[in-house]
PDB file of C-alpha atoms in Angstrom:
ATOM      1  CA  MET A  24       7.015  53.652  26.879  1.00 69.00           C
ATOM      2  CA  VAL A  25       5.228  53.439  30.224  1.00 70.00           C
ATOM      3  CA  ASP A  26       5.644  57.211  30.754  1.00 75.00           C
ATOM      4  CA  LYS A  27       4.071  57.927  27.347  1.00 75.00           C
ATOM      5  CA  CYS A  28       1.145  55.633  28.147  1.00 72.00           C
ATOM      6  CA  ASN A  29       0.720  57.302  31.533  1.00 71.00           C
ATOM      7  CA  GLU A  30       0.531  60.735  29.873  1.00 75.00           C
ATOM      8  CA  THR A  31      -2.712  59.593  28.271  1.00 72.00           C
ATOM      9  CA  LEU A  32      -4.088  58.156  31.526  1.00 71.00           C
ATOM     10  CA  ILE A  33      -3.376  60.948  33.995  1.00 70.00           C
ATOM     11  CA  ASP A  34      -5.981  63.679  34.136  1.00 69.00           C
ATOM     12  CA  PRO A  35      -4.876  66.421  36.560  1.00 70.00           C
ATOM     13  CA  THR A  36      -8.476  67.643  36.927  1.00 72.00           C
ATOM     14  CA  MET A  37      -9.563  64.378  38.510  1.00 64.00           C
ATOM     15  CA  LYS A  38      -8.948  63.367  42.124  1.00 59.00           C
ATOM     16  CA  LYS A  39      -8.388  59.723  41.236  1.00 57.00           C
ATOM     17  CA  VAL A  40      -5.166  59.060  39.377  1.00 57.00           C
ATOM     18  CA  HIS A  41      -4.860  56.192  36.935  1.00 60.00           C
ATOM     19  CA  TYR A  42      -1.474  54.993  35.802  1.00 59.00           C
ATOM     20  CA  ILE A  43       0.339  51.850  34.835  1.00 64.00           C
ATOM     21  CA  GLY A  44       3.611  50.539  36.181  1.00 61.00           C
ATOM     22  CA  VAL A  45       5.824  47.549  35.623  1.00 61.00           C
ATOM     23  CA  LEU A  46       7.067  45.353  38.437  1.00 52.00           C
ATOM     24  CA  ASP A  47       8.592  41.886  38.279  1.00 53.00           C
ATOM     25  CA  ILE A  48      10.219  40.940  41.544  1.00 55.00           C
ATOM     26  CA  ALA A  49      10.349  37.239  40.743  1.00 55.00           C
ATOM     27  CA  GLY A  50      13.041  37.441  38.078  1.00 63.00           C
ATOM     28  CA  PHE A  51      16.241  37.061  40.142  1.00 74.00           C
ATOM     29  CA  GLU A  52      18.201  34.102  38.826  1.00 79.00           C
ATOM     30  CA  ILE A  53      21.544  32.410  39.314  1.00 88.00           C
ATOM     31  CA  PHE A  54      22.985  29.999  36.779  1.00 91.00           C
ATOM     32  CA  ASP A  55      26.175  27.983  36.484  1.00 93.00           C
ATOM     33  CA  TYR A  56      27.374  30.618  34.003  1.00 95.00           C
ATOM     34  CA  ASN A  57      26.305  34.224  34.641  1.00 95.00           C
ATOM     35  CA  GLY A  58      27.257  36.642  31.890  1.00 95.00           C
ATOM     36  CA  PHE A  59      26.300  40.081  30.637  1.00 94.00           C
ATOM     37  CA  GLU A  60      22.594  39.402  30.169  1.00 91.00           C
ATOM     38  CA  GLN A  61      22.319  37.893  33.640  1.00 93.00           C
ATOM     39  CA  ILE A  62      23.938  40.831  35.429  1.00 95.00           C
ATOM     40  CA  CYS A  63      21.542  43.150  33.565  1.00 92.00           C
ATOM     41  CA  ILE A  64      18.560  41.096  34.753  1.00 90.00           C
ATOM     42  CA  ASN A  65      19.841  40.888  38.332  1.00 92.00           C
ATOM     43  CA  TYR A  66      20.686  44.609  38.469  1.00 93.00           C
ATOM     44  CA  VAL A  67      17.193  45.562  37.316  1.00 89.00           C
ATOM     45  CA  ASN A  68      15.663  43.157  39.810  1.00 88.00           C
ATOM     46  CA  GLU A  69      17.769  44.742  42.541  1.00 89.00           C
ATOM     47  CA  LYS A  70      16.212  48.108  41.634  1.00 89.00           C
ATOM     48  CA  LEU A  71      12.719  46.634  41.407  1.00 86.00           C
ATOM     49  CA  GLN A  72      13.048  44.938  44.789  1.00 86.00           C
ATOM     50  CA  GLN A  73      14.189  48.239  46.319  1.00 87.00           C
ATOM     51  CA  PHE A  74      11.198  50.012  44.765  1.00 85.00           C
ATOM     52  CA  PHE A  75       8.856  47.295  46.013  1.00 83.00           C
ATOM     53  CA  ASN A  76      10.301  47.426  49.545  1.00 83.00           C
ATOM     54  CA  GLN A  77      10.081  51.197  49.651  1.00 82.00           C
ATOM     55  CA  HIS A  78       6.472  51.306  48.493  1.00 80.00           C
ATOM     56  CA  MET A  79       5.102  48.206  50.159  1.00 82.00           C
ATOM     57  CA  PHE A  80       6.864  48.413  53.497  1.00 83.00           C
ATOM     58  CA  THR A  81       8.421  51.778  54.282  1.00 82.00           C
ATOM     59  CA  LEU A  82       5.769  54.096  52.832  1.00 84.00           C
ATOM     60  CA  GLU A  83       2.942  51.891  54.079  1.00 86.00           C
ATOM     61  CA  GLN A  84       4.298  52.039  57.619  1.00 87.00           C
ATOM     62  CA  GLU A  85       4.639  55.812  57.370  1.00 88.00           C
ATOM     63  CA  GLU A  86       0.973  55.948  56.347  1.00 89.00           C
ATOM     64  CA  TYR A  87       0.001  53.906  59.430  1.00 90.00           C
ATOM     65  CA  VAL A  88       1.827  56.404  61.648  1.00 89.00           C
ATOM     66  CA  ARG A  89       0.158  59.400  59.901  1.00 92.00           C
ATOM     67  CA  GLU A  90      -3.228  57.775  60.434  1.00 93.00           C
ATOM     68  CA  GLY A  91      -2.462  57.372  64.132  1.00 93.00           C
ATOM     69  CA  LEU A  92      -2.623  53.594  64.125  1.00 92.00           C
ATOM     70  CA  ASP A  93      -1.046  51.782  67.045  1.00 89.00           C
ATOM     71  CA  TRP A  94       1.918  50.498  65.066  1.00 83.00           C
ATOM     72  CA  ALA A  95       5.522  49.621  65.810  1.00 85.00           C
ATOM     73  CA  ASN A  96       7.679  50.136  62.727  1.00 81.00           C
ATOM     74  CA  VAL A  97       9.407  47.037  61.448  1.00 78.00           C
ATOM     75  CA  ASP A  98      12.865  47.218  59.887  1.00 74.00           C
ATOM     76  CA  PHE A  99      12.711  44.806  56.991  1.00 68.00           C
ATOM     77  CA  GLY A 100      16.474  45.023  56.551  1.00 60.00           C
ATOM     78  CA  MET A 101      16.210  45.222  52.785  1.00 65.00           C
ATOM     79  CA  ASP A 102      17.874  48.502  51.909  1.00 78.00           C
ATOM     80  CA  LEU A 103      19.428  47.639  48.584  1.00 89.00           C
ATOM     81  CA  GLN A 104      20.707  51.120  47.792  1.00 91.00           C
ATOM     82  CA  LYS A 105      24.357  50.230  48.437  1.00 94.00           C
ATOM     83  CA  CYS A 106      24.265  47.539  45.763  1.00 95.00           C
ATOM     84  CA  ILE A 107      22.406  49.818  43.354  1.00 95.00           C
ATOM     85  CA  ASP A 108      24.979  52.564  43.982  1.00 96.00           C
ATOM     86  CA  MET A 109      27.782  50.077  43.305  1.00 97.00           C
ATOM     87  CA  PHE A 110      26.304  49.741  39.815  1.00 97.00           C
ATOM     88  CA  GLU A 111      25.327  53.367  39.178  1.00 96.00           C
ATOM     89  CA  LYS A 112      27.724  55.790  40.883  1.00 96.00           C
ATOM     90  CA  PRO A 113      30.588  57.462  38.989  1.00 94.00           C
ATOM     91  CA  MET A 114      33.566  55.114  38.723  1.00 94.00           C
ATOM     92  CA  ALA A 115      31.351  52.216  39.765  1.00 97.00           C
ATOM     93  CA  LEU A 116      30.542  49.089  37.775  1.00 98.00           C
ATOM     94  CA  LEU A 117      28.477  50.511  34.915  1.00 96.00           C
ATOM     95  CA  ALA A 118      30.715  53.571  34.492  1.00 95.00           C
ATOM     96  CA  ILE A 119      33.820  51.389  34.350  1.00 97.00           C
ATOM     97  CA  PHE A 120      32.110  49.102  31.862  1.00 96.00           C
ATOM     98  CA  GLU A 121      31.154  52.025  29.633  1.00 92.00           C
ATOM     99  CA  GLU A 122      34.629  53.539  29.864  1.00 94.00           C
ATOM    100  CA  GLU A 123      36.373  50.281  28.984  1.00 95.00           C
ATOM    101  CA  SER A 124      33.992  49.776  26.041  1.00 93.00           C
ATOM    102  CA  LEU A 125      35.338  52.991  24.503  1.00 90.00           C
ATOM    103  CA  PHE A 126      38.989  51.895  24.576  1.00 91.00           C
ATOM    104  CA  PRO A 127      39.898  50.032  21.362  1.00 91.00           C
ATOM    105  CA  LYS A 128      42.587  47.970  23.110  1.00 95.00           C
ATOM    106  CA  ALA A 129      40.473  47.039  26.142  1.00 96.00           C
ATOM    107  CA  THR A 130      40.146  43.329  26.833  1.00 97.00           C
ATOM    108  CA  ASP A 131      38.202  41.143  29.235  1.00 96.00           C
ATOM    109  CA  GLN A 132      41.341  41.070  31.379  1.00 97.00           C
ATOM    110  CA  THR A 133      41.805  44.869  31.469  1.00 97.00           C
ATOM    111  CA  PHE A 134      38.109  45.297  32.256  1.00 98.00           C
ATOM    112  CA  THR A 135      38.293  42.752  35.080  1.00 98.00           C
ATOM    113  CA  GLN A 136      41.439  44.381  36.476  1.00 98.00           C
ATOM    114  CA  LYS A 137      39.838  47.815  36.410  1.00 98.00           C
ATOM    115  CA  LEU A 138      36.797  46.452  38.270  1.00 98.00           C
ATOM    116  CA  MET A 139      39.015  44.837  40.886  1.00 98.00           C
ATOM    117  CA  ASP A 140      41.170  47.955  41.300  1.00 98.00           C
ATOM    118  CA  ASN A 141      38.193  50.295  41.683  1.00 97.00           C
ATOM    119  CA  LEU A 142      35.559  48.209  43.449  1.00 98.00           C
ATOM    120  CA  LEU A 143      37.120  45.412  45.511  1.00 98.00           C
ATOM    121  CA  GLY A 144      37.436  46.546  49.110  1.00 98.00           C
ATOM    122  CA  LYS A 145      35.628  49.813  48.356  1.00 97.00           C
ATOM    123  CA  TRP A 146      32.137  48.413  47.854  1.00 98.00           C
ATOM    124  CA  SER A 147      30.882  45.762  50.269  1.00 96.00           C
ATOM    125  CA  GLN A 148      28.680  44.296  47.515  1.00 97.00           C
ATOM    126  CA  PHE A 149      31.629  43.575  45.197  1.00 98.00           C
ATOM    127  CA  ALA A 150      33.663  40.434  45.837  1.00 98.00           C
ATOM    128  CA  LYS A 151      36.064  37.936  44.379  1.00 98.00           C
ATOM    129  CA  PRO A 152      34.259  35.176  42.461  1.00 97.00           C
ATOM    130  CA  ASN A 153      33.478  31.766  43.853  1.00 94.00           C
ATOM    131  CA  PRO A 154      35.167  29.165  41.616  1.00 93.00           C
ATOM    132  CA  ARG A 155      32.073  26.987  41.840  1.00 91.00           C
ATOM    133  CA  PRO A 156      30.147  26.526  39.658  1.00 91.00           C
ATOM    134  CA  ASP A 157      32.123  28.672  37.129  1.00 95.00           C
ATOM    135  CA  PRO A 158      35.872  28.418  37.694  1.00 96.00           C
ATOM    136  CA  ASP A 159      36.382  31.110  35.027  1.00 97.00           C
ATOM    137  CA  ALA A 160      34.148  33.731  36.685  1.00 97.00           C
ATOM    138  CA  HIS A 161      35.824  37.122  37.108  1.00 98.00           C
ATOM    139  CA  PHE A 162      34.007  38.780  40.034  1.00 98.00           C
ATOM    140  CA  ALA A 163      30.962  38.438  42.271  1.00 98.00           C
ATOM    141  CA  VAL A 164      28.154  40.743  43.334  1.00 97.00           C
ATOM    142  CA  ILE A 165      26.447  40.305  46.667  1.00 96.00           C
ATOM    143  CA  HIS A 166      22.818  40.878  45.675  1.00 93.00           C
ATOM    144  CA  TYR A 167      19.838  40.942  48.049  1.00 87.00           C
ATOM    145  CA  ALA A 168      18.923  37.389  47.045  1.00 86.00           C
ATOM    146  CA  ALA A 169      22.353  35.777  46.857  1.00 91.00           C
ATOM    147  CA  THR A 170      25.967  36.214  45.862  1.00 95.00           C
ATOM    148  CA  VAL A 171      26.413  35.701  42.134  1.00 96.00           C
ATOM    149  CA  SER A 172      29.724  35.170  40.344  1.00 97.00           C
ATOM    150  CA  TYR A 173      29.876  36.751  36.888  1.00 97.00           C
ATOM    151  CA  ASN A 174      31.980  35.936  33.855  1.00 97.00           C
ATOM    152  CA  VAL A 175      32.870  39.022  31.742  1.00 98.00           C
ATOM    153  CA  THR A 176      33.848  37.114  28.599  1.00 96.00           C
ATOM    154  CA  GLY A 177      32.550  39.080  25.599  1.00 94.00           C
ATOM    155  CA  TRP A 178      30.915  41.922  27.557  1.00 96.00           C
ATOM    156  CA  LEU A 179      32.930  44.669  25.912  1.00 95.00           C
ATOM    157  CA  GLU A 180      32.070  43.396  22.448  1.00 91.00           C
ATOM    158  CA  LYS A 181      28.370  43.174  23.332  1.00 88.00           C
ATOM    159  CA  ASN A 182      28.400  46.784  24.519  1.00 87.00           C
ATOM    160  CA  LYS A 183      29.793  47.892  21.159  1.00 82.00           C
ATOM    161  CA  ASP A 184      27.094  46.048  19.208  1.00 69.00           C
ATOM    162  CA  PRO A 185      25.202  48.709  17.201  1.00 72.00           C
ATOM    163  CA  LEU A 186      21.466  48.762  16.775  1.00 71.00           C
ATOM    164  CA  ASN A 187      20.570  46.855  13.624  1.00 76.00           C
ATOM    165  CA  ASP A 188      19.731  49.215  10.716  1.00 77.00           C
ATOM    166  CA  THR A 189      16.739  47.077   9.751  1.00 83.00           C
ATOM    167  CA  ILE A 190      15.263  47.467  13.230  1.00 80.00           C
ATOM    168  CA  VAL A 191      15.840  51.236  13.176  1.00 74.00           C
ATOM    169  CA  GLU A 192      14.108  51.580   9.802  1.00 80.00           C
ATOM    170  CA  MET A 193      11.242  49.335  10.871  1.00 84.00           C
ATOM    171  CA  ILE A 194      10.568  51.489  13.937  1.00 79.00           C
ATOM    172  CA  LYS A 195      10.943  54.794  12.059  1.00 77.00           C
ATOM    173  CA  ASN A 196       8.626  53.723   9.238  1.00 84.00           C
ATOM    174  CA  GLY A 197       6.171  51.675  11.254  1.00 86.00           C
ATOM    175  CA  SER A 198       2.454  52.312  11.536  1.00 89.00           C
ATOM    176  CA  ASN A 199       2.343  52.557  15.341  1.00 85.00           C
ATOM    177  CA  SER A 200       2.502  56.285  16.045  1.00 83.00           C
ATOM    178  CA  LEU A 201       2.967  55.772  19.796  1.00 80.00           C
ATOM    179  CA  LEU A 202       6.001  53.548  19.228  1.00 78.00           C
ATOM    180  CA  ILE A 203       7.432  56.046  16.733  1.00 79.00           C
ATOM    181  CA  ARG A 204       7.011  58.949  19.180  1.00 77.00           C
ATOM    182  CA  CYS A 205       8.412  57.007  22.125  1.00 75.00           C
ATOM    183  CA  SER A 206      11.450  55.828  20.264  1.00 76.00           C
ATOM    184  CA  GLN A 207      12.259  58.961  18.268  1.00 75.00           C
ATOM    185  CA  THR A 208      14.494  60.551  20.885  1.00 65.00           C
ATOM    186  CA  ILE A 209      16.366  57.307  21.429  1.00 66.00           C
ATOM    187  CA  LEU A 210      16.736  56.724  17.702  1.00 61.00           C
ATOM    188  CA  ASP A 211      17.954  60.269  17.142  1.00 67.00           C
ATOM    189  CA  SER A 212      20.649  59.902  19.784  1.00 59.00           C
ATOM    190  CA  LEU A 213      21.703  56.489  18.471  1.00 57.00           C
ATOM    191  CA  LEU A 214      21.908  57.691  14.888  1.00 57.00           C
ATOM    192  CA  LYS A 215      24.270  60.529  15.950  1.00 56.00           C
ATOM    193  CA  ILE A 216      26.804  58.028  17.305  1.00 49.00           C
TER     194      ILE A 216
END
């Protein structure tokens, strides 16, 4: 959606570039019970924090050096790429989650076991869960802000939840042409499934 909006704002003939972006670095949360929705929020915030650090600290310092300012670079120690990779790389958390969602006989236990077998000891950001506050948590992720224990109960079922037909029809037949254009590719791919 943001990319489509930016297409209307960016004029390559002009020196000044106008664009919009989305950044919410205040959304990291830890609850007594951290499930599917919470890991999605914390994963996105991990990526946003990395983006923020890169643009506010690293690139800004590089600019100071290019401008010849008397500046000693500061290492902010916030490279979050390892945690992001633990989510995104092949045979990492999201790939295992997607793969297990495709198996009809997969269970919360088989999913948890596959995570443990493939990630524990191989990724420094993946850990055994802390029994407090959720004694039923299945694993933990060491995020930039804190270590969070996650409970996988129901994740596989949530990943199989199809897009509601009413919502699809509402978007396809709506009056907002921008929304229709932005969502058409996504809707087409979802309708093929």
